[in-house]
Amino acid sequence: GALVYQYPRRTICKSGTSMRMECQAVGFQATSVAWYRQSPQKTFELIALSTVNSAIKYEQNFTQEKFPISHPNLSFSSMTVLNAYLEDRGLYLCGARDSQNTLYFGAGTRLSVL
Amino acid sequence: GDSVTQTEGLVTLTEGLPVMLNCTYQSTYSPFLFWYVQHLNEAPKLLLKSFTDNKRPEHQGFHATLHKSSSSFHLQKSSAQLSDSALYYCALSDQTGYQNFYFGKGTSLTVIP
């Protein structure tokens, strides 16, 4: 079946430092990868949508300078949170889409900032 | 633009009663509709996906029917179980080049004995 591994599950970083999270699709080739942040109110904020060999599309309020994404092949994507501050805390989710247009989520990376 | 509206906030049901969570959508093109379920401290998991041939998807006792005339994809179950307590999200996938996913704000379902 289709699985998406996301790691780390939890991370704590000092204010002003950066952290990287990774996402791996297993059992299928991801046609695109979307990175989300789940707010304290539990809504999904789309950060960016990445398709291999195409430009990464960032949503309003999110920039490549703050959340650089690498998507080198169909099964792997990574995102870095640069200069993390308190407002960057939350659960970050990667979602990989298969050829049937279904989105599968990784387990999420919970970011805490001290 | 495309959007999804679902029953918001908290829904509390007694075990054994039917479940109905509403979802309506706006889309320029014929979209795919999905329901995701997220249990406490877990990631969202796919529960149901609409079919293009008007079949009714079912999983774990849940079902939903895509009604294009009313732009709806309500989630239903005949008898709620305690283990159904979770967050439920309705989502829409458009068919533009970027194939964006749009999520509703989520419905928190609590099933009580």
PDB file of C-alpha atoms in Angstrom:
ATOM      1  CA  GLY A   1       0.000   0.000   0.000  1.00  0.00           C
ATOM      2  CA  ALA A   2       0.888   3.655  -0.165  1.00  0.00           C
ATOM      3  CA  LEU A   3       2.876   4.952   2.794  1.00  0.00           C
ATOM      4  CA  VAL A   4       4.479   8.270   3.538  1.00  0.00           C
ATOM      5  CA  TYR A   5       7.303   8.393   6.055  1.00  0.00           C
ATOM      6  CA  GLN A   6       7.965  11.721   7.649  1.00  0.00           C
ATOM      7  CA  TYR A   7      10.762  12.429  10.099  1.00  0.00           C
ATOM      8  CA  PRO A   8      11.564  13.525  12.633  1.00  0.00           C
ATOM      9  CA  ARG A   9       8.313  13.119  14.515  1.00  0.00           C
ATOM     10  CA  ARG A  10       9.240  15.747  17.043  1.00  0.00           C
ATOM     11  CA  THR A  11      11.923  18.345  17.181  1.00  0.00           C
ATOM     12  CA  ILE A  12      12.887  21.129  19.520  1.00  0.00           C
ATOM     13  CA  CYS A  13      15.068  23.980  18.370  1.00  0.00           C
ATOM     14  CA  LYS A  14      16.327  27.164  19.894  1.00  0.00           C
ATOM     15  CA  SER A  15      14.818  30.405  18.711  1.00  0.00           C
ATOM     16  CA  GLY A  16      16.635  31.674  15.623  1.00  0.00           C
ATOM     17  CA  THR A  17      17.983  28.289  14.579  1.00  0.00           C
ATOM     18  CA  SER A  18      16.792  26.094  11.726  1.00  0.00           C
ATOM     19  CA  MET A  19      15.464  22.606  11.385  1.00  0.00           C
ATOM     20  CA  ARG A  20      14.850  20.291   8.490  1.00  0.00           C
ATOM     21  CA  MET A  21      12.144  17.703   8.026  1.00  0.00           C
ATOM     22  CA  GLU A  22      11.963  14.994   5.417  1.00  0.00           C
ATOM     23  CA  CYS A  23       9.247  13.080   3.661  1.00  0.00           C
ATOM     24  CA  GLN A  24       9.524   9.804   1.767  1.00  0.00           C
ATOM     25  CA  ALA A  25       6.818   8.149  -0.303  1.00  0.00           C
ATOM     26  CA  VAL A  26       6.964   4.351  -0.202  1.00  0.00           C
ATOM     27  CA  GLY A  27       5.018   2.033  -2.448  1.00  0.00           C
ATOM     28  CA  PHE A  28       4.088   4.647  -5.004  1.00  0.00           C
ATOM     29  CA  GLN A  29       5.537   7.466  -7.023  1.00  0.00           C
ATOM     30  CA  ALA A  30       4.406  10.827  -5.740  1.00  0.00           C
ATOM     31  CA  THR A  31       3.349  13.162  -8.537  1.00  0.00           C
ATOM     32  CA  SER A  32       3.447  16.082  -6.143  1.00  0.00           C
ATOM     33  CA  VAL A  33       4.164  16.833  -2.502  1.00  0.00           C
ATOM     34  CA  ALA A  34       2.351  19.429  -0.439  1.00  0.00           C
ATOM     35  CA  TRP A  35       3.613  20.773   2.861  1.00  0.00           C
ATOM     36  CA  TYR A  36       1.049  21.906   5.417  1.00  0.00           C
ATOM     37  CA  ARG A  37       1.081  23.344   8.880  1.00  0.00           C
ATOM     38  CA  GLN A  38      -1.780  22.456  11.180  1.00  0.00           C
ATOM     39  CA  SER A  39      -2.765  25.415  13.283  1.00  0.00           C
ATOM     40  CA  PRO A  40      -3.699  25.246  16.975  1.00  0.00           C
ATOM     41  CA  GLN A  41      -7.292  25.516  15.758  1.00  0.00           C
ATOM     42  CA  LYS A  42      -6.608  22.350  13.749  1.00  0.00           C
ATOM     43  CA  THR A  43      -7.058  23.965  10.333  1.00  0.00           C
ATOM     44  CA  PHE A  44      -4.618  23.134   7.539  1.00  0.00           C
ATOM     45  CA  GLU A  45      -2.441  25.917   6.200  1.00  0.00           C
ATOM     46  CA  LEU A  46      -0.903  25.036   2.862  1.00  0.00           C
ATOM     47  CA  ILE A  47       2.710  26.148   2.815  1.00  0.00           C
ATOM     48  CA  ALA A  48       3.708  25.065  -0.663  1.00  0.00           C
ATOM     49  CA  LEU A  49       3.010  22.573  -3.402  1.00  0.00           C
ATOM     50  CA  SER A  50       5.957  20.919  -5.086  1.00  0.00           C
ATOM     51  CA  THR A  51       5.953  18.982  -8.338  1.00  0.00           C
ATOM     52  CA  VAL A  52       9.154  17.373  -9.579  1.00  0.00           C
ATOM     53  CA  ASN A  53      10.739  19.374 -12.377  1.00  0.00           C
ATOM     54  CA  SER A  54       8.350  22.285 -11.896  1.00  0.00           C
ATOM     55  CA  ALA A  55       8.596  25.432  -9.849  1.00  0.00           C
ATOM     56  CA  ILE A  56       7.484  25.104  -6.242  1.00  0.00           C
ATOM     57  CA  LYS A  57       4.361  27.144  -5.611  1.00  0.00           C
ATOM     58  CA  TYR A  58       4.264  28.875  -2.243  1.00  0.00           C
ATOM     59  CA  GLU A  59       1.071  30.125  -0.680  1.00  0.00           C
ATOM     60  CA  GLN A  60       0.601  33.635   0.565  1.00  0.00           C
ATOM     61  CA  ASN A  61       2.363  34.230   3.883  1.00  0.00           C
ATOM     62  CA  PHE A  62       4.932  31.522   3.167  1.00  0.00           C
ATOM     63  CA  THR A  63       8.162  32.097   1.266  1.00  0.00           C
ATOM     64  CA  GLN A  64      11.025  30.094  -0.103  1.00  0.00           C
ATOM     65  CA  GLU A  65      13.383  32.221   1.962  1.00  0.00           C
ATOM     66  CA  LYS A  66      11.726  31.008   5.145  1.00  0.00           C
ATOM     67  CA  PHE A  67      10.663  27.482   4.114  1.00  0.00           C
ATOM     68  CA  PRO A  68      13.032  26.221   1.412  1.00  0.00           C
ATOM     69  CA  ILE A  69      11.890  22.948  -0.108  1.00  0.00           C
ATOM     70  CA  SER A  70      13.840  20.346  -2.000  1.00  0.00           C
ATOM     71  CA  HIS A  71      12.048  17.786  -4.147  1.00  0.00           C
ATOM     72  CA  PRO A  72      14.780  16.021  -6.128  1.00  0.00           C
ATOM     73  CA  ASN A  73      12.827  12.930  -7.154  1.00  0.00           C
ATOM     74  CA  LEU A  74       9.377  11.359  -7.122  1.00  0.00           C
ATOM     75  CA  SER A  75       9.720   9.766  -3.703  1.00  0.00           C
ATOM     76  CA  PHE A  76      11.536  12.305  -1.547  1.00  0.00           C
ATOM     77  CA  SER A  77      10.978  15.861  -0.373  1.00  0.00           C
ATOM     78  CA  SER A  78      12.425  17.940   2.414  1.00  0.00           C
ATOM     79  CA  MET A  79      11.540  21.279   3.919  1.00  0.00           C
ATOM     80  CA  THR A  80      13.584  23.465   6.227  1.00  0.00           C
ATOM     81  CA  VAL A  81      12.223  26.002   8.670  1.00  0.00           C
ATOM     82  CA  LEU A  82      14.850  28.742   8.746  1.00  0.00           C
ATOM     83  CA  ASN A  83      15.304  31.012  11.741  1.00  0.00           C
ATOM     84  CA  ALA A  84      12.491  29.418  13.675  1.00  0.00           C
ATOM     85  CA  TYR A  85      10.595  31.522  16.176  1.00  0.00           C
ATOM     86  CA  LEU A  86       7.663  30.931  18.465  1.00  0.00           C
ATOM     87  CA  GLU A  87       5.098  31.626  15.735  1.00  0.00           C
ATOM     88  CA  ASP A  88       6.552  28.753  13.699  1.00  0.00           C
ATOM     89  CA  ARG A  89       5.533  26.185  16.279  1.00  0.00           C
ATOM     90  CA  GLY A  90       3.063  23.548  15.234  1.00  0.00           C
ATOM     91  CA  LEU A  91       2.535  20.290  13.448  1.00  0.00           C
ATOM     92  CA  TYR A  92       4.007  20.195   9.948  1.00  0.00           C
ATOM     93  CA  LEU A  93       2.537  17.643   7.595  1.00  0.00           C
ATOM     94  CA  CYS A  94       3.724  16.472   4.236  1.00  0.00           C
ATOM     95  CA  GLY A  95       1.189  15.049   1.840  1.00  0.00           C
ATOM     96  CA  ALA A  96       2.234  13.050  -1.190  1.00  0.00           C
ATOM     97  CA  ARG A  97      -0.181  12.672  -4.081  1.00  0.00           C
ATOM     98  CA  ASP A  98      -0.322   9.489  -6.147  1.00  0.00           C
ATOM     99  CA  SER A  99      -1.283   9.069  -9.796  1.00  0.00           C
ATOM    100  CA  GLN A 100      -4.909   8.517  -8.750  1.00  0.00           C
ATOM    101  CA  ASN A 101      -5.032  12.013  -7.320  1.00  0.00           C
ATOM    102  CA  THR A 102      -5.158  10.804  -3.714  1.00  0.00           C
ATOM    103  CA  LEU A 103      -3.163  12.591  -1.010  1.00  0.00           C
ATOM    104  CA  TYR A 104      -1.432  10.507   1.643  1.00  0.00           C
ATOM    105  CA  PHE A 105      -0.058  12.176   4.756  1.00  0.00           C
ATOM    106  CA  GLY A 106       3.081  11.503   6.683  1.00  0.00           C
ATOM    107  CA  ALA A 107       2.939  11.207  10.456  1.00  0.00           C
ATOM    108  CA  GLY A 108       3.831  14.868  10.891  1.00  0.00           C
ATOM    109  CA  THR A 109       6.720  16.718  12.496  1.00  0.00           C
ATOM    110  CA  ARG A 110       5.865  18.602  15.651  1.00  0.00           C
ATOM    111  CA  LEU A 111       8.122  21.622  16.008  1.00  0.00           C
ATOM    112  CA  SER A 112       8.705  23.241  19.366  1.00  0.00           C
ATOM    113  CA  VAL A 113      10.769  26.413  19.643  1.00  0.00           C
ATOM    114  CA  LEU A 114      12.497  27.465  22.843  1.00  0.00           C
TER     115      LEU A 114
ATOM    116  CA  GLY B   1     -11.933  30.072  -6.159  1.00  0.00           C
ATOM    117  CA  ASP B   2     -12.377  26.543  -4.953  1.00  0.00           C
ATOM    118  CA  SER B   3     -13.429  26.002  -1.362  1.00  0.00           C
ATOM    119  CA  VAL B   4     -14.911  23.482   1.038  1.00  0.00           C
ATOM    120  CA  THR B   5     -17.419  24.136   3.802  1.00  0.00           C
ATOM    121  CA  GLN B   6     -18.162  21.489   6.379  1.00  0.00           C
ATOM    122  CA  THR B   7     -20.027  21.172   9.650  1.00  0.00           C
ATOM    123  CA  GLU B   8     -17.809  23.161  11.935  1.00  0.00           C
ATOM    124  CA  GLY B   9     -16.952  22.872  15.552  1.00  0.00           C
ATOM    125  CA  LEU B  10     -17.938  20.072  17.863  1.00  0.00           C
ATOM    126  CA  VAL B  11     -20.456  17.318  17.251  1.00  0.00           C
ATOM    127  CA  THR B  12     -21.356  15.055  20.148  1.00  0.00           C
ATOM    128  CA  LEU B  13     -23.324  11.864  19.586  1.00  0.00           C
ATOM    129  CA  THR B  14     -24.462   8.982  21.685  1.00  0.00           C
ATOM    130  CA  GLU B  15     -23.087   5.603  20.688  1.00  0.00           C
ATOM    131  CA  GLY B  16     -25.376   3.798  18.287  1.00  0.00           C
ATOM    132  CA  LEU B  17     -26.942   6.900  16.778  1.00  0.00           C
ATOM    133  CA  PRO B  18     -26.386   7.783  13.109  1.00  0.00           C
ATOM    134  CA  VAL B  19     -23.579  10.086  12.051  1.00  0.00           C
ATOM    135  CA  MET B  20     -24.014  12.846   9.479  1.00  0.00           C
ATOM    136  CA  LEU B  21     -21.267  15.376   8.847  1.00  0.00           C
ATOM    137  CA  ASN B  22     -22.031  17.894   6.135  1.00  0.00           C
ATOM    138  CA  CYS B  23     -19.672  18.942   3.379  1.00  0.00           C
ATOM    139  CA  THR B  24     -20.412  21.284   0.497  1.00  0.00           C
ATOM    140  CA  TYR B  25     -17.996  22.651  -2.004  1.00  0.00           C
ATOM    141  CA  GLN B  26     -17.377  25.239  -4.675  1.00  0.00           C
ATOM    142  CA  SER B  27     -15.286  24.356  -7.679  1.00  0.00           C
ATOM    143  CA  THR B  28     -14.873  25.582 -11.213  1.00  0.00           C
ATOM    144  CA  TYR B  29     -14.158  22.100 -12.512  1.00  0.00           C
ATOM    145  CA  SER B  30     -15.410  18.656 -11.573  1.00  0.00           C
ATOM    146  CA  PRO B  31     -13.321  17.928  -8.512  1.00  0.00           C
ATOM    147  CA  PHE B  32     -12.508  14.846  -6.495  1.00  0.00           C
ATOM    148  CA  LEU B  33     -13.860  14.924  -2.942  1.00  0.00           C
ATOM    149  CA  PHE B  34     -12.282  13.246   0.072  1.00  0.00           C
ATOM    150  CA  TRP B  35     -12.887  12.657   3.742  1.00  0.00           C
ATOM    151  CA  TYR B  36      -9.893  12.401   6.064  1.00  0.00           C
ATOM    152  CA  VAL B  37      -9.971  11.310   9.699  1.00  0.00           C
ATOM    153  CA  GLN B  38      -7.456  12.354  12.324  1.00  0.00           C
ATOM    154  CA  HIS B  39      -7.367  10.637  15.679  1.00  0.00           C
ATOM    155  CA  LEU B  40      -5.709  12.231  18.677  1.00  0.00           C
ATOM    156  CA  ASN B  41      -1.942  12.637  18.235  1.00  0.00           C
ATOM    157  CA  GLU B  42      -2.018  10.991  14.846  1.00  0.00           C
ATOM    158  CA  ALA B  43      -1.704  12.241  11.282  1.00  0.00           C
ATOM    159  CA  PRO B  44      -4.771  12.559   9.034  1.00  0.00           C
ATOM    160  CA  LYS B  45      -5.669   9.380   7.203  1.00  0.00           C
ATOM    161  CA  LEU B  46      -7.735   8.957   4.089  1.00  0.00           C
ATOM    162  CA  LEU B  47     -11.208   7.677   4.924  1.00  0.00           C
ATOM    163  CA  LEU B  48     -13.127   8.024   1.658  1.00  0.00           C
ATOM    164  CA  LYS B  49     -12.675   9.285  -1.867  1.00  0.00           C
ATOM    165  CA  SER B  50     -15.347  10.100  -4.410  1.00  0.00           C
ATOM    166  CA  PHE B  51     -15.538   8.065  -7.576  1.00  0.00           C
ATOM    167  CA  THR B  52     -16.026   9.457 -11.043  1.00  0.00           C
ATOM    168  CA  ASP B  53     -18.678   6.899 -11.900  1.00  0.00           C
ATOM    169  CA  ASN B  54     -21.156   7.785  -9.151  1.00  0.00           C
ATOM    170  CA  LYS B  55     -20.331   4.757  -7.038  1.00  0.00           C
ATOM    171  CA  ARG B  56     -20.733   5.303  -3.341  1.00  0.00           C
ATOM    172  CA  PRO B  57     -17.425   4.843  -1.495  1.00  0.00           C
ATOM    173  CA  GLU B  58     -17.570   3.026   1.821  1.00  0.00           C
ATOM    174  CA  HIS B  59     -14.981   2.363   4.498  1.00  0.00           C
ATOM    175  CA  GLN B  60     -15.227   1.275   8.144  1.00  0.00           C
ATOM    176  CA  GLY B  61     -18.988   1.694   7.992  1.00  0.00           C
ATOM    177  CA  PHE B  62     -18.749   5.255   6.677  1.00  0.00           C
ATOM    178  CA  HIS B  63     -20.091   6.263   3.298  1.00  0.00           C
ATOM    179  CA  ALA B  64     -20.528   9.433   1.309  1.00  0.00           C
ATOM    180  CA  THR B  65     -22.266  10.239  -1.947  1.00  0.00           C
ATOM    181  CA  LEU B  66     -21.102  12.941  -4.293  1.00  0.00           C
ATOM    182  CA  HIS B  67     -24.065  15.014  -5.404  1.00  0.00           C
ATOM    183  CA  LYS B  68     -22.975  17.385  -8.142  1.00  0.00           C
ATOM    184  CA  SER B  69     -26.388  19.049  -8.279  1.00  0.00           C
ATOM    185  CA  SER B  70     -26.070  20.235  -4.694  1.00  0.00           C
ATOM    186  CA  SER B  71     -22.238  20.278  -4.584  1.00  0.00           C
ATOM    187  CA  SER B  72     -22.226  18.065  -1.542  1.00  0.00           C
ATOM    188  CA  PHE B  73     -20.310  15.075  -0.181  1.00  0.00           C
ATOM    189  CA  HIS B  74     -21.828  14.422   3.239  1.00  0.00           C
ATOM    190  CA  LEU B  75     -20.269  11.771   5.460  1.00  0.00           C
ATOM    191  CA  GLN B  76     -22.642   9.247   6.992  1.00  0.00           C
ATOM    192  CA  LYS B  77     -22.592   6.196   9.202  1.00  0.00           C
ATOM    193  CA  SER B  78     -25.621   4.310  10.419  1.00  0.00           C
ATOM    194  CA  SER B  79     -24.379   3.680  13.947  1.00  0.00           C
ATOM    195  CA  ALA B  80     -21.678   5.648  15.751  1.00  0.00           C
ATOM    196  CA  GLN B  81     -18.997   3.830  17.732  1.00  0.00           C
ATOM    197  CA  LEU B  82     -16.841   5.177  20.528  1.00  0.00           C
ATOM    198  CA  SER B  83     -13.772   4.667  18.333  1.00  0.00           C
ATOM    199  CA  ASP B  84     -15.216   7.079  15.749  1.00  0.00           C
ATOM    200  CA  SER B  85     -14.314  10.000  18.011  1.00  0.00           C
ATOM    201  CA  ALA B  86     -11.843  12.038  15.953  1.00  0.00           C
ATOM    202  CA  LEU B  87     -11.393  15.075  13.743  1.00  0.00           C
ATOM    203  CA  TYR B  88     -12.921  14.765  10.287  1.00  0.00           C
ATOM    204  CA  TYR B  89     -11.881  16.854   7.307  1.00  0.00           C
ATOM    205  CA  CYS B  90     -13.606  17.165   3.980  1.00  0.00           C
ATOM    206  CA  ALA B  91     -11.225  17.995   1.136  1.00  0.00           C
ATOM    207  CA  LEU B  92     -11.417  18.848  -2.529  1.00  0.00           C
ATOM    208  CA  SER B  93      -8.862  18.292  -5.238  1.00  0.00           C
ATOM    209  CA  ASP B  94      -9.215  20.387  -8.338  1.00  0.00           C
ATOM    210  CA  GLN B  95      -8.054  19.344 -11.755  1.00  0.00           C
ATOM    211  CA  THR B  96      -5.984  22.353 -12.718  1.00  0.00           C
ATOM    212  CA  GLY B  97      -2.347  21.954 -13.587  1.00  0.00           C
ATOM    213  CA  TYR B  98      -1.221  22.363 -10.001  1.00  0.00           C
ATOM    214  CA  GLN B  99      -3.968  20.108  -8.612  1.00  0.00           C
ATOM    215  CA  ASN B 100      -4.450  21.978  -5.383  1.00  0.00           C
ATOM    216  CA  PHE B 101      -6.038  20.376  -2.356  1.00  0.00           C
ATOM    217  CA  TYR B 102      -8.524  22.426  -0.344  1.00  0.00           C
ATOM    218  CA  PHE B 103      -9.499  21.375   3.160  1.00  0.00           C
ATOM    219  CA  GLY B 104     -12.505  22.286   5.245  1.00  0.00           C
ATOM    220  CA  LYS B 105     -11.889  23.545   8.764  1.00  0.00           C
ATOM    221  CA  GLY B 106     -12.600  20.198  10.322  1.00  0.00           C
ATOM    222  CA  THR B 107     -15.333  18.728  12.494  1.00  0.00           C
ATOM    223  CA  SER B 108     -14.576  17.266  15.887  1.00  0.00           C
ATOM    224  CA  LEU B 109     -16.786  14.242  16.502  1.00  0.00           C
ATOM    225  CA  THR B 110     -17.134  12.902  20.021  1.00  0.00           C
ATOM    226  CA  VAL B 111     -19.107   9.719  20.592  1.00  0.00           C
ATOM    227  CA  ILE B 112     -20.265   9.130  24.152  1.00  0.00           C
ATOM    228  CA  PRO B 113     -21.617   5.941  25.755  1.00  0.00           C
TER     229      PRO B 113
END
